[in-house]
Amino acid sequence: MDRLTALIQDKHNPTVVGLDPQPELLPSQLIEQARQRAAGSMDQMGLDPKDPQQNQGEQAQAVWADHLARAYLRFNLAILEGVADLVPAVKPQIAMYEALGPWGIRAYTGTCRAAADRGLYVIGDVKRGDIGSTAEAYAAHLDGLPLPFAPGQAVDGSARTGGRFPWYEDALTINVYLGSDGVEPFLQAAEHIQGDLFALVRTSNPSGSQIQELGLDADSGGGTIYQRLGELVESWGQSSMGQSGYSRLGAVVGATHPEDGALLRRAMPHTFFLVPGYGAQGGSATDVAPMFDRSGGGAVVNSSRGIIAAWRKDPDYSPQLSVQAALGMVTRDARQAAQAMKDDLNQAIKEAR
Amino acid sequence: MDRLTALIQDKHNPTVVGLDPQPELLPSQLIEQARQRAAGSMDQMGLDPKDPQQNQGEQAQAVWADHLARAYLRFNLAILEGVADLVPAVKPQIAMYEALGPWGIRAYTGTCRAAADRGLYVIGDVKRGDIGSTAEAYAAHLDGLPLPFAPGQAVDGSARTGGRFPWYEDALTINVYLGSDGVEPFLQAAEHIQGDLFALVRTSNPSGSQIQELGLDADSGGGTIYQRLGELVESWGQSSMGQSGYSRLGAVVGATHPEDGALLRRAMPHTFFLVPGYGAQGGSATDVAPMFDRSGGGAVVNSSRGIIAAWRKDPDYSPQLSVQAALGMVTRDARQAAQAMKDDLNQAIKEAR
């Protein structure tokens, strides 16, 4: 977590912006523009966008998905313009893009690349988790395509390109219910590119307790499931300790459980925390303060809707604005919201020390 | 699970074929053909495929990934040709495709579509798991793109297309560490398309025990974590019971733990089992027999490498064969392996009753 830690210190800001586009979070102008462009493409393909049957056929859906995905990317670029110099990191949630099929995945990689080009640390919120060759395949998110050519040669068996293309992620969230078999391939890939991982330990949603809060018996060491997962994560990370004092294997710890967070912070001194649930999900800066270490480091707090959809609370917004004016508002309001969050977090961290 | 159950009965075969391509599982002719086609594309783009720097640049990687993904699809079509009338279901593992970026995802959806066109039940092995709007976004795998037009109308807010395009999956594997919040959106989507889900309960890998076998205390009801997860899955499925006696929420139960499987089978009478780990991972037909119910139903067993890479054990294979001849061998050997597995499973199920 050395690079993330350095970026947080440089910008004096432990915020990560969740780039999680959905149709209703985009100004309607952008959607309308996508619709017009899709209609134009359909026209070129000999499809009639006014014919309901053709407008909902598979060819039209593909055109639509493509143009909506492009609108997602454009929206994200407006957010990045507003926050890139203020925040250290972004966290695109791949589900939002995956919902648009292969076209969405292209917008996802385009978003990661645009963020990386601006010097941001990119956390791919993919929550992948599997074992063996499957986990190795997912780890290509970090260490490149498994293309069957070796550097400088023609085809000669399977080797990773080792490049950042096409995913451009610095870190991934992972699910570790399958144990260390599912962590090792990801850790190797992270080592390879000097990247990181964040394992789901304690989630911010209400029903997370159904499993995570179950108590273990004495033979299994007592405590709760999430505590044990925390201990395992802390131990699995030992071999990848960085100069910052944190390993490459971080943990996702939801903002809605401040007491649990404080407990985990003590039990996991070498594990960096990624904290979702601030803002829209109900967590306050005071709630997340216990997730930081004594020097105010060791954690990064995510906000998505509070920043990317800040434009929706702008009294000056109107559907009549031009696309350019609406995107300008997205940029300004995202910047303002990110600045307010930075101040809010830094104040709470200061008070907690 | 009514459709899956009917297909299993029709074909008298509880096998699912894992369509998990990797470069080393494809005949070298196919890789070489992809290389030549990639070189042709590079040439058209003004890139020199013999220049190592250009051959490893991002443009070339994109071309390579595209052609390798097309080879994956072609390989899968050869497998499908061999097994489509023999088996009820296929299970493409999305990680293998995701490793090739957006191009791989296109091969994945193409594979699902080709299988669906042949009447096969398609289990997307995606192991997705998240909450709220994120889980809803992932559920688009089942119930269609979130496109901002309603049927027969122009843009008017976010609505699902409700179609099978572009994913063509009948079921998904999911990870439920986040509790029922993470299951509900998937179950709704499954209901919508008369599809199903399989929750990870007991995995076949060695380190699965690190978490799954931990014992719970008396306050938490005793038993192990995987048993509790099994109980939760059984209860979450209650509202979606089918005519087959099984709910839409199945469970993944690894073949390498036959005793645990027998235990779970009794504790989860309405939960259909997807059983990985047969063959390459060490599980035998005798190991998986306890996962079936008394009438020999209620479970489907996955084999990937044993079927899709059966050609590698064919003494007649030679790298000198034409692409067409090699693919014909892939088809024949996959069919033979699928037939042998069918007989093996049916024999073991018969003996266990």
XYZ file of C-alpha atoms in Angstrom:
706
model
C 0.000 0.000 0.000
C 3.046 2.259 -0.304
C 1.868 4.092 -3.409
C -1.632 4.623 -2.034
C -0.215 5.843 1.276
C 2.108 8.307 -0.499
C -0.744 9.664 -2.615
C -2.963 10.095 0.451
C -0.175 11.997 2.228
C 0.600 14.151 -0.831
C -3.013 15.199 -1.199
C -3.710 15.160 2.531
C -6.905 13.322 1.679
C -7.952 9.727 2.502
C -10.860 9.737 0.038
C -11.560 7.319 -2.784
C -14.243 8.319 -5.298
C -16.575 5.508 -6.348
C -17.088 5.770 -10.110
C -20.372 3.872 -10.215
C -22.480 5.211 -13.089
C -26.106 4.245 -13.588
C -28.590 5.741 -16.051
C -30.386 7.743 -13.342
C -27.130 9.254 -12.052
C -26.338 10.843 -15.428
C -27.837 14.221 -16.428
C -30.750 13.516 -18.768
C -29.016 15.510 -21.517
C -26.314 12.838 -21.728
C -28.898 10.062 -21.961
C -30.778 11.988 -24.632
C -27.558 12.518 -26.564
C -26.808 8.786 -26.348
C -30.325 8.081 -27.603
C -29.891 10.382 -30.588
C -26.516 8.899 -31.431
C -27.942 5.393 -31.114
C -30.802 6.361 -33.422
C -28.237 7.680 -35.903
C -26.296 4.407 -35.758
C -29.483 2.416 -36.191
C -30.360 4.512 -39.200
C -26.975 3.739 -40.739
C -27.610 0.035 -40.083
C -30.954 0.230 -41.890
C -32.967 -0.077 -38.668
C -35.886 2.215 -37.903
C -35.518 3.612 -34.357
C -39.213 4.614 -34.379
C -40.359 1.027 -34.952
C -40.799 -0.369 -31.415
C -39.962 -3.898 -32.518
C -36.726 -2.836 -34.181
C -35.950 -0.354 -31.394
C -35.973 -3.213 -28.888
C -34.408 -5.868 -31.049
C -30.996 -7.242 -30.222
C -29.157 -5.169 -32.795
C -30.705 -2.016 -31.355
C -29.943 -3.099 -27.801
C -26.313 -3.567 -28.769
C -26.214 -0.077 -30.287
C -27.923 1.359 -27.221
C -25.622 -0.407 -24.783
C -22.621 0.831 -26.753
C -23.762 4.475 -26.678
C -24.879 4.348 -23.049
C -21.481 2.918 -22.134
C -19.820 5.798 -23.990
C -21.994 8.221 -21.997
C -20.811 6.519 -18.773
C -17.210 7.111 -19.819
C -17.888 10.734 -20.700
C -19.627 11.261 -17.338
C -16.655 9.708 -15.553
C -14.242 11.980 -17.401
C -16.233 14.976 -16.123
C -15.944 13.647 -12.553
C -12.213 13.015 -12.987
C -11.723 16.554 -14.239
C -13.241 17.800 -11.002
C -11.484 15.530 -8.502
C -8.208 14.259 -10.013
C -5.972 16.764 -8.211
C -7.945 16.550 -4.945
C -8.207 12.816 -4.281
C -5.625 10.023 -4.321
C -7.793 7.227 -5.675
C -10.906 6.136 -7.532
C -12.878 2.905 -7.262
C -15.003 1.999 -10.271
C -17.600 -0.657 -9.364
C -17.431 -3.106 -12.275
C -21.017 -4.339 -11.767
C -22.390 -1.046 -13.090
C -20.418 -1.498 -16.311
C -20.889 -5.268 -16.553
C -24.638 -4.572 -16.604
C -24.052 -3.181 -20.113
C -22.315 -6.321 -21.357
C -19.064 -6.234 -23.360
C -19.661 -2.559 -24.248
C -19.813 -1.697 -20.551
C -16.568 -3.559 -19.899
C -14.914 -1.378 -22.530
C -16.174 1.738 -20.706
C -14.815 0.258 -17.468
C -11.316 -0.273 -18.846
C -11.485 3.177 -20.470
C -12.391 4.674 -17.099
C -9.545 2.887 -15.316
C -7.117 4.021 -17.982
C -8.262 7.661 -17.842
C -7.859 7.647 -14.056
C -4.434 6.002 -14.247
C -3.346 8.561 -16.871
C -4.184 11.275 -14.325
C -1.915 9.658 -11.734
C -4.748 8.255 -9.647
C -4.580 4.940 -7.810
C -7.287 2.720 -9.317
C -9.119 0.212 -7.131
C -11.144 -2.188 -9.281
C -14.165 -3.038 -7.148
C -14.636 -6.464 -8.685
C -15.051 -8.663 -5.561
C -13.707 -11.608 -7.537
C -12.844 -14.801 -5.723
C -11.976 -18.246 -6.969
C -9.215 -20.849 -6.833
C -6.359 -22.269 -8.859
C -6.286 -21.548 -12.560
C -9.533 -19.571 -12.247
C -8.081 -17.183 -9.671
C -4.993 -16.881 -11.882
C -7.240 -15.930 -14.783
C -8.956 -13.220 -12.710
C -5.538 -11.978 -11.582
C -4.971 -10.900 -15.215
C -6.858 -7.787 -14.083
C -3.590 -6.846 -12.420
C -0.719 -8.401 -14.321
C -1.851 -8.457 -17.909
C -3.296 -10.586 -20.656
C -2.423 -14.318 -20.844
C -1.239 -14.111 -24.430
C 0.600 -17.065 -25.924
C 3.679 -15.159 -27.038
C 6.784 -14.451 -25.013
C 8.510 -11.033 -25.117
C 10.250 -10.510 -28.432
C 9.145 -13.820 -29.841
C 6.375 -15.465 -31.747
C 3.988 -18.046 -30.298
C 5.711 -20.272 -27.776
C 3.309 -21.092 -24.973
C 1.341 -19.156 -22.437
C 2.881 -16.116 -20.768
C 1.469 -12.983 -19.170
C 2.136 -9.718 -20.929
C 2.887 -8.207 -17.523
C 1.529 -4.936 -18.777
C -1.254 -2.779 -17.404
C -3.246 -3.036 -20.619
C -6.225 -3.333 -20.806
C -7.417 -3.095 -17.167
C -5.184 -0.405 -15.623
C -6.133 -1.330 -12.053
C -3.680 -0.877 -9.159
C -5.743 -2.921 -6.742
C -8.746 -5.252 -6.642
C -11.346 -6.084 -4.053
C -11.588 -9.850 -3.520
C -13.830 -12.321 -1.727
C -11.925 -14.858 0.375
C -14.563 -17.422 1.403
C -12.452 -20.010 -0.462
C -9.462 -19.502 1.837
C -5.807 -18.904 1.007
C -5.951 -20.881 -2.294
C -8.068 -18.036 -3.571
C -5.760 -15.311 -2.263
C -2.332 -16.551 -3.343
C -2.706 -16.063 -7.136
C -4.003 -12.534 -6.575
C -1.145 -11.736 -4.165
C 1.420 -12.964 -6.684
C -0.061 -10.754 -9.373
C -0.137 -7.792 -6.961
C 3.531 -8.385 -6.117
C 4.297 -8.512 -9.816
C 2.924 -5.039 -10.515
C 3.514 -3.495 -7.059
C -0.251 -3.429 -6.592
C -2.632 -4.328 -3.791
C -5.790 -6.207 -2.799
C -8.668 -5.568 -0.431
C -10.397 -8.647 1.015
C -14.034 -8.411 2.097
C -14.000 -8.715 5.891
C -16.854 -6.662 7.352
C -19.435 -5.245 4.985
C -21.607 -2.193 5.601
C -24.994 -3.715 4.660
C -27.561 -4.765 7.315
C -27.710 -8.464 6.410
C -23.928 -8.805 6.476
C -24.435 -9.764 10.144
C -26.312 -12.976 9.194
C -22.969 -14.593 8.478
C -20.225 -12.191 9.511
C -21.347 -11.813 13.152
C -21.802 -15.505 13.900
C -19.737 -16.569 16.929
C -17.082 -19.293 16.695
C -16.693 -22.043 19.271
C -13.662 -22.422 21.538
C -12.063 -25.097 19.308
C -12.175 -22.622 16.443
C -10.665 -19.888 18.593
C -13.802 -17.953 19.574
C -14.716 -14.479 18.364
C -16.831 -13.842 15.297
C -16.446 -14.916 11.692
C -15.425 -11.456 10.531
C -12.816 -11.275 13.288
C -11.359 -14.611 12.197
C -11.364 -13.496 8.584
C -9.575 -10.359 9.759
C -6.903 -12.455 11.510
C -6.466 -14.621 8.419
C -6.144 -11.567 6.186
C -3.587 -10.019 8.561
C -1.564 -13.260 8.489
C -1.852 -13.845 4.723
C -0.469 -10.347 4.170
C 2.691 -10.846 6.271
C 4.835 -11.861 3.311
C 4.089 -8.667 1.391
C 4.838 -5.951 3.924
C 5.621 -2.516 2.495
C 7.639 0.428 3.772
C 4.422 2.071 4.944
C 4.014 -0.724 7.508
C 1.042 -2.123 5.603
C 0.921 -5.300 3.533
C -0.391 -5.664 0.000
C -3.495 -7.389 1.362
C -5.928 -4.825 2.735
C -9.447 -5.304 4.062
C -12.873 -3.908 3.261
C -14.436 -2.727 6.537
C -17.812 -0.983 6.339
C -18.313 2.472 7.880
C -21.593 1.447 9.482
C -19.857 -0.619 12.174
C -17.509 1.840 13.952
C -16.999 -0.338 17.067
C -16.170 -3.383 14.933
C -13.849 -1.188 12.899
C -11.988 -0.015 16.006
C -11.642 -3.637 17.116
C -10.360 -4.737 13.717
C -7.965 -1.766 13.542
C -6.252 -3.053 16.717
C -6.312 -6.698 15.615
C -4.991 -5.933 12.118
C -2.138 -3.458 12.564
C -0.568 -4.211 9.167
C -3.767 -4.275 7.143
C -4.886 -1.195 5.226
C -8.646 -0.574 5.323
C -10.912 0.348 2.440
C -14.032 1.808 4.064
C -17.319 1.922 2.119
C -20.590 3.206 3.559
C -19.718 6.868 4.195
C -22.493 9.309 3.260
C -25.325 7.748 1.280
C -25.133 4.457 3.242
C -25.288 6.242 6.619
C -21.694 6.291 7.884
C -20.394 9.642 9.190
C -16.821 10.923 9.456
C -16.973 10.189 13.197
C -17.963 6.603 12.354
C -14.965 6.089 10.098
C -12.399 7.849 12.326
C -11.661 4.658 14.349
C -10.581 2.872 11.137
C -7.457 5.063 10.911
C -4.204 4.362 12.734
C -2.660 6.658 15.355
C -0.931 8.784 12.758
C -4.130 9.195 10.768
C -3.118 6.700 8.086
C -4.007 3.114 7.239
C -7.422 3.724 5.714
C -9.165 5.213 2.722
C -12.869 6.080 2.722
C -15.117 5.622 -0.303
C -17.911 7.889 -1.415
C -19.731 7.333 -4.678
C -23.161 8.916 -4.997
C -22.269 11.792 -2.619
C -19.664 12.938 -5.134
C -20.669 11.698 -8.579
C -24.340 12.624 -8.152
C -23.716 15.913 -6.289
C -24.974 17.714 -9.413
C -28.491 16.422 -8.671
C -28.707 18.735 -5.631
C -27.518 21.770 -7.564
C -30.349 24.344 -7.703
C -28.908 25.671 -10.972
C -29.329 22.346 -12.769
C -31.994 22.184 -15.452
C -32.690 19.540 -18.103
C -32.633 22.438 -20.566
C -28.903 23.009 -20.119
C -26.614 21.932 -22.937
C -24.699 18.659 -22.532
C -21.518 20.663 -22.106
C -23.028 22.919 -19.425
C -24.466 19.924 -17.561
C -21.107 18.145 -17.619
C -19.445 21.334 -16.383
C -21.852 21.278 -13.462
C -21.049 17.596 -12.800
C -17.363 18.570 -12.656
C -17.825 21.551 -10.333
C -20.277 19.876 -7.978
C -18.149 16.709 -7.739
C -15.138 18.868 -6.869
C -17.059 20.772 -4.218
C -18.409 17.557 -2.678
C -14.942 15.967 -2.699
C -13.481 19.053 -0.999
C -16.221 18.973 1.666
C -15.601 15.260 2.280
C -11.853 15.841 2.588
C -12.394 18.548 5.211
C -14.980 16.430 7.029
C -12.661 13.397 7.212
C -9.565 15.361 8.211
C -11.494 17.150 10.956
C -12.834 13.871 12.373
C -9.414 12.186 12.205
C -7.880 15.169 14.026
C -10.525 15.090 16.749
C -10.149 11.351 17.256
C -6.411 11.567 17.938
C -34.587 -25.779 -11.205
C -37.490 -27.216 -13.169
C -35.944 -26.723 -16.589
C -32.578 -28.123 -15.516
C -34.278 -31.107 -13.883
C -36.317 -31.808 -17.033
C -33.205 -31.619 -19.241
C -31.299 -33.977 -16.931
C -34.175 -36.469 -17.053
C -34.560 -36.164 -20.835
C -30.898 -36.869 -21.437
C -30.571 -39.243 -18.472
C -27.369 -37.383 -17.636
C -26.564 -35.162 -14.628
C -23.416 -33.708 -16.228
C -22.510 -30.081 -16.811
C -19.566 -29.370 -19.090
C -17.251 -26.604 -17.890
C -16.350 -24.453 -20.901
C -13.149 -23.010 -19.446
C -10.706 -22.323 -22.285
C -7.089 -21.379 -21.691
C -4.317 -21.047 -24.291
C -2.729 -24.369 -23.289
C -6.037 -26.250 -23.587
C -6.430 -25.304 -27.263
C -4.728 -27.349 -30.016
C -1.614 -25.425 -31.076
C -3.003 -25.165 -34.621
C -5.756 -22.879 -33.371
C -3.270 -20.666 -31.530
C -1.056 -20.527 -34.609
C -4.047 -19.603 -36.765
C -4.948 -16.825 -34.303
C -1.354 -15.615 -34.466
C -1.410 -15.489 -38.253
C -4.736 -13.691 -38.309
C -3.479 -11.227 -35.692
C -0.377 -10.621 -37.800
C -2.631 -9.973 -40.801
C -4.702 -7.482 -38.809
C -1.553 -5.754 -37.554
C -0.298 -5.516 -41.093
C -3.538 -3.826 -42.145
C -3.125 -1.397 -39.240
C 0.383 -0.514 -40.397
C 2.045 -2.384 -37.531
C 4.979 -4.739 -38.095
C 4.305 -8.054 -36.291
C 8.016 -8.949 -36.572
C 9.071 -5.832 -34.638
C 9.134 -6.999 -30.979
C 8.256 -3.551 -29.687
C 5.243 -3.223 -31.951
C 4.292 -6.873 -31.461
C 3.985 -6.262 -27.725
C 2.526 -2.783 -27.859
C -1.011 -2.127 -26.702
C -2.495 -2.034 -30.183
C -0.991 -5.433 -30.900
C -2.132 -6.820 -27.568
C -5.668 -5.721 -28.384
C -5.482 -7.466 -31.761
C -4.023 -10.567 -30.147
C -6.632 -10.670 -27.396
C -9.367 -10.286 -29.991
C -8.101 -13.186 -32.121
C -7.355 -15.415 -29.142
C -10.895 -14.771 -27.875
C -12.246 -15.768 -31.299
C -10.203 -18.973 -31.077
C -11.757 -19.663 -27.649
C -15.212 -19.336 -29.183
C -14.303 -21.605 -32.093
C -12.891 -24.193 -29.675
C -16.094 -24.025 -27.605
C -18.221 -24.532 -30.699
C -16.264 -27.721 -31.428
C -16.955 -28.946 -27.870
C -20.646 -28.056 -28.174
C -20.867 -29.977 -31.431
C -19.644 -33.049 -29.579
C -21.725 -32.807 -26.408
C -24.883 -30.761 -27.077
C -27.193 -33.749 -27.511
C -25.565 -35.721 -24.678
C -25.507 -33.279 -21.770
C -28.176 -30.993 -20.290
C -25.987 -28.050 -19.341
C -22.743 -26.144 -19.756
C -20.925 -23.885 -17.308
C -18.547 -21.355 -18.836
C -16.163 -19.957 -16.209
C -16.115 -16.217 -16.901
C -12.653 -15.720 -15.377
C -11.030 -17.458 -18.336
C -12.692 -15.008 -20.715
C -12.327 -11.954 -18.473
C -8.566 -12.588 -18.580
C -8.740 -11.422 -22.212
C -10.474 -8.146 -21.346
C -13.503 -6.841 -23.269
C -12.693 -9.141 -26.209
C -12.875 -12.139 -23.906
C -16.230 -11.015 -22.543
C -17.541 -10.970 -26.113
C -16.362 -14.577 -26.562
C -18.078 -15.437 -23.273
C -21.438 -14.026 -24.349
C -20.991 -15.677 -27.760
C -20.366 -19.002 -26.035
C -23.444 -18.651 -23.819
C -25.545 -17.763 -26.833
C -24.295 -20.688 -28.906
C -25.070 -23.064 -26.035
C -28.517 -21.543 -25.484
C -29.246 -21.837 -29.218
C -28.559 -25.569 -28.905
C -31.130 -25.884 -26.125
C -28.576 -26.226 -23.347
C -29.054 -24.806 -19.852
C -26.290 -22.238 -19.339
C -24.775 -21.742 -15.887
C -22.637 -18.599 -15.817
C -19.871 -19.398 -13.335
C -19.374 -15.788 -12.304
C -19.359 -16.074 -8.468
C -20.599 -12.505 -8.246
C -21.752 -11.148 -4.917
C -22.609 -7.671 -3.768
C -25.470 -5.643 -2.293
C -28.159 -3.158 -3.242
C -27.817 -1.380 -6.551
C -24.563 -3.221 -7.228
C -26.174 -6.644 -6.911
C -29.018 -5.380 -9.111
C -26.461 -4.358 -11.712
C -24.872 -7.822 -11.672
C -28.330 -9.365 -11.935
C -28.485 -7.876 -15.453
C -26.609 -11.080 -16.376
C -30.003 -12.741 -16.023
C -32.721 -10.231 -16.788
C -31.231 -7.951 -19.391
C -29.578 -4.613 -19.994
C -30.563 -1.583 -17.851
C -31.379 0.566 -20.859
C -33.152 3.868 -20.309
C -36.047 3.199 -22.646
C -39.275 1.425 -21.833
C -40.842 -1.065 -24.241
C -42.255 0.706 -27.282
C -41.166 4.126 -26.102
C -38.284 6.524 -26.285
C -36.062 7.500 -23.354
C -38.064 7.670 -20.130
C -35.932 6.483 -17.238
C -34.225 3.261 -16.341
C -35.861 -0.038 -17.172
C -34.545 -3.535 -17.798
C -34.919 -4.924 -21.276
C -35.945 -8.210 -19.696
C -34.372 -10.007 -22.614
C -31.696 -12.656 -22.645
C -29.398 -10.502 -24.766
C -26.417 -10.252 -24.410
C -25.591 -12.795 -21.668
C -27.866 -15.774 -22.404
C -27.314 -17.338 -18.993
C -30.020 -19.427 -17.295
C -28.296 -19.446 -13.933
C -25.399 -17.823 -12.098
C -23.092 -18.902 -9.311
C -23.056 -16.327 -6.500
C -21.095 -15.622 -3.341
C -23.288 -14.936 -0.299
C -20.845 -13.707 2.359
C -22.860 -10.456 2.388
C -26.044 -12.183 3.506
C -29.580 -12.000 2.141
C -29.181 -8.382 0.881
C -26.831 -9.850 -1.688
C -29.161 -12.705 -2.648
C -32.511 -10.932 -3.026
C -31.746 -8.925 -6.210
C -30.393 -12.055 -7.889
C -33.440 -14.100 -6.833
C -35.778 -11.457 -8.239
C -33.960 -11.520 -11.556
C -34.019 -15.333 -11.571
C -37.769 -15.295 -10.922
C -38.155 -12.822 -13.751
C -36.601 -15.112 -16.354
C -37.481 -18.465 -14.740
C -33.794 -18.953 -14.050
C -31.734 -20.125 -11.092
C -28.761 -19.404 -8.830
C -26.113 -21.485 -7.122
C -24.650 -20.087 -3.900
C -21.131 -21.080 -2.851
C -21.551 -23.260 0.249
C -18.790 -25.873 0.354
C -15.918 -25.567 -2.104
C -13.724 -28.376 -3.345
C -10.324 -26.726 -2.764
C -8.072 -27.697 0.186
C -7.969 -24.268 1.855
C -11.747 -23.914 1.768
C -11.638 -25.514 5.222
C -9.803 -22.500 6.709
C -13.104 -20.672 6.861
C -15.852 -23.081 5.868
C -15.074 -25.718 8.518
C -14.842 -23.361 11.484
C -17.252 -24.363 14.267
C -19.962 -22.026 15.553
C -20.720 -21.516 19.238
C -23.974 -22.547 20.918
C -25.426 -19.013 20.735
C -24.942 -19.115 16.980
C -26.566 -22.543 16.766
C -23.470 -24.772 16.589
C -22.320 -26.703 13.531
C -19.882 -25.335 11.005
C -19.940 -22.217 8.882
C -20.705 -24.120 5.703
C -23.579 -25.914 7.437
C -25.023 -22.588 8.564
C -24.616 -21.175 5.083
C -26.405 -24.272 3.814
C -29.311 -23.668 6.220
C -29.512 -20.014 5.178
C -29.498 -20.960 1.494
C -32.230 -23.561 2.082
C -34.364 -20.946 3.873
C -33.704 -18.115 1.379
C -34.889 -20.422 -1.394
C -38.269 -21.240 0.227
C -40.141 -18.496 -1.625
C -39.096 -19.790 -5.048
C -39.991 -23.475 -4.897
C -40.481 -25.197 -8.240
C -42.512 -28.214 -9.330
C -39.382 -30.337 -9.161
C -39.334 -29.823 -5.384
C -36.237 -27.636 -5.646
C -36.027 -23.870 -5.221
C -34.377 -21.388 -7.566
C -31.485 -21.041 -5.107
C -29.110 -23.975 -5.445
C -25.766 -24.562 -3.772
C -22.225 -25.260 -4.919
C -20.959 -28.305 -3.001
C -17.522 -29.647 -3.920
C -17.047 -33.304 -4.863
C -13.971 -33.649 -2.670
C -16.065 -33.702 0.532
C -18.485 -36.637 0.111
C -19.387 -36.895 3.823
C -20.117 -33.179 4.029
C -22.129 -33.511 0.842
C -24.243 -36.308 2.301
C -24.842 -34.203 5.410
C -25.814 -31.172 3.376
C -28.056 -33.261 1.122
C -30.124 -34.219 4.193
C -30.101 -30.699 5.666
C -31.043 -29.025 2.381
C -33.828 -31.140 0.866
C -35.068 -28.333 -1.431
C -31.684 -27.114 -2.621
C -30.278 -28.327 -5.928
C -26.516 -29.007 -5.875
C -23.946 -27.975 -8.448
C -20.964 -30.231 -7.803
C -17.504 -29.218 -9.035
C -14.336 -31.216 -8.419
C -15.138 -34.422 -10.337
C -12.197 -35.816 -12.324
C -9.239 -33.464 -12.572
C -9.750 -32.153 -9.007
C -9.855 -35.667 -7.517
C -13.548 -36.387 -6.944
C -14.859 -39.766 -8.190
C -18.386 -40.803 -9.161
C -18.631 -42.598 -5.811
C -17.703 -39.328 -4.089
C -20.468 -37.399 -5.790
C -23.174 -40.080 -5.451
C -24.239 -38.865 -1.955
C -25.048 -35.420 -3.388
C -28.044 -36.853 -5.266
C -31.485 -37.365 -3.763
C -33.197 -40.737 -3.370
C -34.581 -40.674 -6.874
C -31.179 -39.838 -8.344
C -32.027 -36.181 -8.908
C -31.189 -32.904 -7.208
C -27.618 -32.536 -8.404
C -25.536 -31.863 -11.475
C -21.816 -32.645 -11.655
C -19.299 -30.465 -13.467
C -16.327 -31.604 -15.475
C -14.210 -29.183 -17.436
C -10.713 -30.325 -18.344
C -11.728 -34.009 -18.424
C -14.023 -33.226 -21.343
C -12.730 -30.115 -23.102
C -9.088 -31.228 -22.994
C -9.767 -34.910 -23.706
C -8.112 -34.392 -27.133
C -4.747 -33.980 -25.388
C -4.742 -37.679 -24.479
C -5.638 -38.785 -28.008
C -2.701 -40.786 -29.457
C -3.752 -39.688 -32.957
C -3.289 -35.996 -32.196
C -0.384 -34.266 -33.883
C 0.477 -30.563 -34.173
C 0.792 -31.254 -37.918
C -2.961 -31.845 -38.310
C -4.987 -29.144 -40.040
C -7.058 -26.811 -37.832
C -10.192 -28.525 -39.089
C -8.869 -31.999 -38.316
C -7.730 -30.912 -34.841
C -11.143 -29.387 -34.081
C -12.817 -32.583 -35.324
C -10.692 -34.476 -32.807
C -11.696 -32.019 -30.050
C -15.351 -32.731 -30.915
C -14.993 -36.520 -30.979
C -12.856 -36.803 -27.862
C -15.127 -34.435 -25.884
C -18.119 -36.552 -26.875
C -16.403 -39.758 -25.866
C -15.345 -38.291 -22.510
C -18.853 -36.947 -21.865
C -20.350 -40.355 -22.667
C -17.889 -42.070 -20.304
C -18.711 -39.576 -17.541
C -22.450 -40.085 -18.033
C -22.065 -43.843 -17.687
C -19.770 -43.455 -14.678
C -22.200 -41.155 -12.855
C -25.310 -43.185 -13.642
C -23.588 -46.366 -12.471
C -22.524 -44.773 -9.171
C -25.973 -43.253 -8.584
C -27.554 -46.665 -9.221
C -25.175 -48.403 -6.827
C -25.764 -45.839 -4.096
C -29.537 -46.332 -4.097
